[in-house]
Short mmCIF file of C-alpha atoms in Angstrom, two decimals:
data_model
loop_
_atom_site.label_atom_id
_atom_site.label_comp_id
_atom_site.label_asym_id
_atom_site.label_seq_id
_atom_site.Cartn_x
_atom_site.Cartn_y
_atom_site.Cartn_z
CA MET A 598 0.00 0.00 0.00
CA PRO A 599 1.21 3.59 -0.62
CA PRO A 600 2.35 5.96 2.11
CA ALA A 601 -0.45 6.86 4.47
CA THR A 602 -1.75 10.35 5.11
CA ALA A 603 -2.83 11.72 8.46
CA PRO A 604 -6.57 11.64 9.16
CA THR A 605 -8.40 14.93 8.60
CA ALA A 606 -11.60 13.98 10.44
CA PHE A 607 -12.19 11.77 13.46
CA SER A 608 -12.14 8.10 12.53
CA VAL A 609 -11.67 4.77 14.23
CA GLY A 610 -9.99 1.67 12.86
CA LEU A 611 -11.78 -1.35 14.33
CA THR A 612 -9.88 -4.61 14.24
CA GLY A 613 -9.56 -7.97 15.95
CA GLY A 614 -8.54 -11.54 15.33
CA ILE A 615 -10.80 -13.99 13.56
CA GLY A 616 -13.80 -14.90 15.72
CA CYS A 617 -13.44 -11.93 18.08
CA GLY A 618 -16.78 -10.41 17.07
CA LYS A 619 -15.74 -7.44 14.95
CA THR A 620 -18.97 -7.37 12.95
CA THR A 621 -21.16 -7.60 16.04
CA VAL A 622 -19.41 -4.69 17.71
CA ALA A 623 -19.28 -2.62 14.52
CA ASP A 624 -23.02 -3.07 14.01
CA MET A 625 -23.61 -1.81 17.55
CA PHE A 626 -21.65 1.36 16.78
CA GLY A 627 -23.60 1.70 13.54
CA ALA A 628 -26.89 1.47 15.44
CA LEU A 629 -25.70 4.38 17.56
CA GLY A 630 -25.06 6.51 14.48
CA ALA A 631 -21.46 5.91 13.43
CA THR A 632 -20.78 5.46 9.72
CA LEU A 633 -19.35 2.00 9.04
CA VAL A 634 -16.94 1.24 6.22
CA ASP A 635 -16.22 -2.50 6.20
CA THR A 636 -13.21 -3.47 4.13
CA ASP A 637 -14.22 -7.15 4.21
CA GLN A 638 -17.60 -6.32 2.68
CA ILE A 639 -15.84 -4.25 0.04
CA ALA A 640 -13.48 -7.14 -0.72
CA HIS A 641 -16.45 -9.53 -1.03
CA ALA A 642 -18.17 -7.17 -3.46
CA LEU A 643 -15.01 -6.89 -5.55
CA THR A 644 -14.73 -10.69 -5.75
CA ALA A 645 -18.43 -11.48 -6.21
CA PRO A 646 -19.79 -12.61 -9.60
CA HIS A 647 -19.02 -9.75 -12.03
CA GLY A 648 -17.03 -8.03 -9.26
CA ALA A 649 -14.63 -5.33 -10.37
CA ALA A 650 -11.55 -7.31 -9.32
CA MET A 651 -12.51 -10.62 -10.94
CA PRO A 652 -11.05 -10.05 -14.44
CA ALA A 653 -7.64 -9.17 -12.99
CA LEU A 654 -7.76 -12.04 -10.50
CA LEU A 655 -8.60 -14.63 -13.13
CA ALA A 656 -5.98 -13.23 -15.47
CA GLU A 657 -3.40 -13.63 -12.69
CA PHE A 658 -4.46 -16.94 -11.13
CA GLY A 659 -6.49 -18.66 -13.84
CA ASP A 660 -10.15 -19.50 -14.41
CA GLY A 661 -9.89 -22.36 -11.92
CA PHE A 662 -10.09 -19.83 -9.10
CA ALA A 663 -13.66 -18.89 -9.99
CA THR A 664 -16.75 -20.64 -8.68
CA PRO A 665 -19.39 -21.84 -11.17
CA GLU A 666 -21.26 -18.60 -10.42
CA GLY A 667 -18.24 -16.49 -11.36
CA ALA A 668 -17.14 -15.38 -7.88
CA LEU A 669 -13.68 -15.88 -6.42
CA ASP A 670 -13.30 -19.36 -4.96
CA ARG A 671 -12.28 -18.08 -1.54
CA ALA A 672 -11.53 -21.50 -0.08
CA LYS A 673 -9.19 -22.37 -2.95
CA MET A 674 -7.52 -18.97 -2.80
CA ARG A 675 -7.13 -19.21 0.98
CA GLU A 676 -5.39 -22.56 0.58
CA LEU A 677 -3.04 -21.13 -2.03
CA VAL A 678 -2.01 -18.00 -0.16
CA PHE A 679 -1.38 -19.89 3.07
CA ALA A 680 0.98 -22.20 1.18
CA ASP A 681 2.61 -19.56 -1.04
CA PRO A 682 3.55 -16.09 0.30
CA GLY A 683 4.23 -14.98 -3.24
CA ALA A 684 0.64 -15.73 -4.17
CA ARG A 685 -0.53 -13.64 -1.22
CA ALA A 686 1.52 -10.70 -2.47
CA ARG A 687 0.05 -11.07 -5.97
CA LEU A 688 -3.46 -11.23 -4.55
CA GLU A 689 -2.90 -8.16 -2.40
CA ALA A 690 -1.40 -6.23 -5.32
CA ILE A 691 -4.71 -6.67 -7.14
CA LEU A 692 -7.12 -6.21 -4.26
CA HIS A 693 -5.55 -3.59 -2.02
CA PRO A 694 -5.63 -0.63 -4.45
CA ARG A 695 -9.26 -1.40 -5.31
CA ILE A 696 -10.22 -1.79 -1.66
CA ARG A 697 -8.48 1.48 -0.82
CA GLU A 698 -10.31 3.33 -3.62
CA ALA A 699 -13.71 1.92 -2.61
CA THR A 700 -13.01 2.63 1.06
CA ALA A 701 -12.23 6.28 0.34
CA ALA A 702 -15.37 6.60 -1.78
CA SER A 703 -17.54 5.14 1.00
CA ALA A 704 -15.96 7.39 3.65
CA ALA A 705 -16.58 10.45 1.46
CA LEU A 706 -20.31 9.70 1.65
CA ALA A 707 -20.30 9.40 5.46
CA THR A 708 -23.22 11.03 7.22
CA GLY A 709 -22.45 9.99 10.80
CA PRO A 710 -20.50 12.04 13.35
CA TYR A 711 -17.47 9.81 12.82
CA VAL A 712 -16.36 6.90 10.65
CA ILE A 713 -15.47 3.41 11.82
CA TYR A 714 -13.32 1.46 9.38
CA VAL A 715 -13.69 -2.27 10.01
CA VAL A 716 -10.31 -3.70 9.01
CA PRO A 717 -9.53 -7.30 10.05
CA LEU A 718 -5.82 -6.95 9.19
CA LEU A 719 -5.42 -3.36 10.31
CA ILE A 720 -2.27 -3.99 12.35
CA GLU A 721 -0.78 -6.30 9.72
CA SER A 722 -1.25 -3.79 6.88
CA GLY A 723 1.26 -1.35 8.34
CA THR A 724 -0.43 1.79 6.98
CA TRP A 725 -3.83 2.01 8.65
CA ARG A 726 -2.48 3.32 11.96
CA GLU A 727 -1.64 6.63 10.30
CA ARG A 728 -4.95 6.76 8.43
CA VAL A 729 -7.23 6.70 11.48
CA THR A 730 -7.42 8.76 14.65
CA ARG A 731 -7.75 5.81 17.02
CA VAL A 732 -7.44 2.04 16.83
CA LEU A 733 -10.10 -0.09 18.55
CA ALA A 734 -9.31 -3.76 19.14
CA ILE A 735 -12.05 -6.31 19.80
CA ASP A 736 -10.53 -8.87 22.12
CA CYS A 737 -11.40 -12.32 23.44
CA SER A 738 -9.48 -15.37 24.56
CA GLU A 739 -7.88 -17.57 21.94
CA ALA A 740 -10.00 -20.50 23.11
CA THR A 741 -13.12 -18.43 22.45
CA GLN A 742 -11.84 -17.49 19.00
CA VAL A 743 -11.27 -21.13 18.08
CA ALA A 744 -14.66 -22.29 19.37
CA ARG A 745 -16.55 -19.52 17.57
CA VAL A 746 -14.88 -20.03 14.21
CA MET A 747 -15.20 -23.82 14.35
CA ALA A 748 -18.94 -23.45 15.04
CA ARG A 749 -19.48 -20.65 12.50
CA ASN A 750 -17.37 -21.84 9.57
CA GLY A 751 -17.16 -25.58 10.12
CA LEU A 752 -13.37 -25.50 10.15
CA SER A 753 -11.16 -27.80 12.19
CA GLU A 754 -9.22 -26.49 15.16
CA ALA A 755 -5.99 -26.86 13.16
CA GLN A 756 -7.42 -24.78 10.32
CA VAL A 757 -8.56 -22.04 12.68
CA ARG A 758 -5.21 -21.92 14.44
CA ALA A 759 -3.44 -21.70 11.07
CA ILE A 760 -5.50 -18.62 10.24
CA MET A 761 -4.74 -17.14 13.65
CA ALA A 762 -1.03 -17.82 13.16
CA ALA A 763 -1.09 -15.72 9.98
CA GLN A 764 -2.40 -12.75 11.97
CA VAL A 765 -0.54 -10.69 14.55
CA THR A 766 -0.64 -12.08 18.07
CA ARG A 767 -3.25 -11.06 20.57
CA GLU A 768 -0.55 -9.26 22.55
CA GLN A 769 0.64 -7.31 19.50
CA ARG A 770 -2.90 -6.27 18.65
CA LEU A 771 -3.61 -5.05 22.18
CA ALA A 772 -0.31 -3.17 22.28
CA ALA A 773 -1.24 -1.32 19.08
CA ALA A 774 -4.76 -0.42 20.24
CA ASP A 775 -5.88 2.85 21.77
CA ASP A 776 -9.14 1.31 22.93
CA VAL A 777 -10.28 -2.25 23.67
CA VAL A 778 -13.69 -3.92 23.79
CA VAL A 779 -13.68 -7.29 25.56
CA ASN A 780 -16.00 -9.82 23.95
CA ASP A 781 -15.77 -12.93 26.10
CA ASN A 782 -19.09 -12.65 27.94
CA GLY A 783 -21.88 -12.21 25.40
CA ILE A 784 -23.88 -9.35 23.95
CA ASP A 785 -25.07 -7.93 27.27
CA ALA A 786 -21.49 -7.27 28.33
CA LEU A 787 -20.75 -5.48 25.05
CA ALA A 788 -23.42 -2.79 25.23
CA PRO A 789 -21.98 -0.68 28.09
CA GLN A 790 -18.49 -0.85 26.58
CA VAL A 791 -19.73 0.29 23.18
CA GLU A 792 -21.92 3.05 24.63
CA ARG A 793 -19.03 4.41 26.71
CA LEU A 794 -16.70 4.49 23.71
CA HIS A 795 -19.37 6.00 21.47
CA ALA A 796 -19.80 8.89 23.90
CA PHE A 797 -16.03 9.36 23.98
CA TYR A 798 -15.77 9.24 20.18
CA LEU A 799 -18.56 11.81 19.81
CA ALA A 800 -16.72 14.17 22.13
CA GLU A 801 -13.41 13.62 20.33
CA ALA A 802 -15.04 14.12 16.92
CA ALA A 803 -16.57 17.39 18.09
CA ARG A 804 -13.24 18.54 19.55
CA LEU A 805 -11.35 17.70 16.35
CA SER A 806 -13.98 19.45 14.25
CA ALA A 807 -13.75 22.59 16.41
CA THR A 808 -9.96 22.56 16.21
CA THR A 809 -10.09 22.20 12.44
CA GLN A 810 -12.55 25.09 12.12
CA ARG A 811 -10.35 27.36 14.24
CA SER A 812 -7.37 26.62 12.03
CA LEU A 813 -9.18 27.57 8.81
#
């Protein structure tokens, strides 16, 4: 990805390991009025049947990486990139610029008081930290991660742990975060954490906006 630029409006980069509950927490912020920009949803749209990235992906990897419907065969691609770092780099070279462009377009249409970018690999990307005002990590125990993903995706424990091993460690993610939501104890335990952070983010967004206005 290209060099990052400093954020000009208040924004939050929401991240977390697989199975931590990023979507659940993001949706709670969205219900409170934050604008959500989900990079995973953007990636899915780009790799759906007739998605904007599909011609380049098939030209690079071959028609065998498409499903019968014309979408990216995500399971086959996942298997390839885990086995071949070079393939991961080729995949990212195609997807990342398109995701970045679509992300910027979505953020430009934001109507909420602040934007939350949902970025599963925020820490791993190396550039997002400079592109958002604060980083929010959704955290849970590794055992909880494994159990959730096995139940949700039907993967084996070994498969889940392989995915986790390709991500930064829990400790690295927490060290990089400005804020943390703990998601070990169900939805009822999430609400007060999200509401407290939302109030804080509203205040910070207002403060940043006032500072920006004074500097104009």
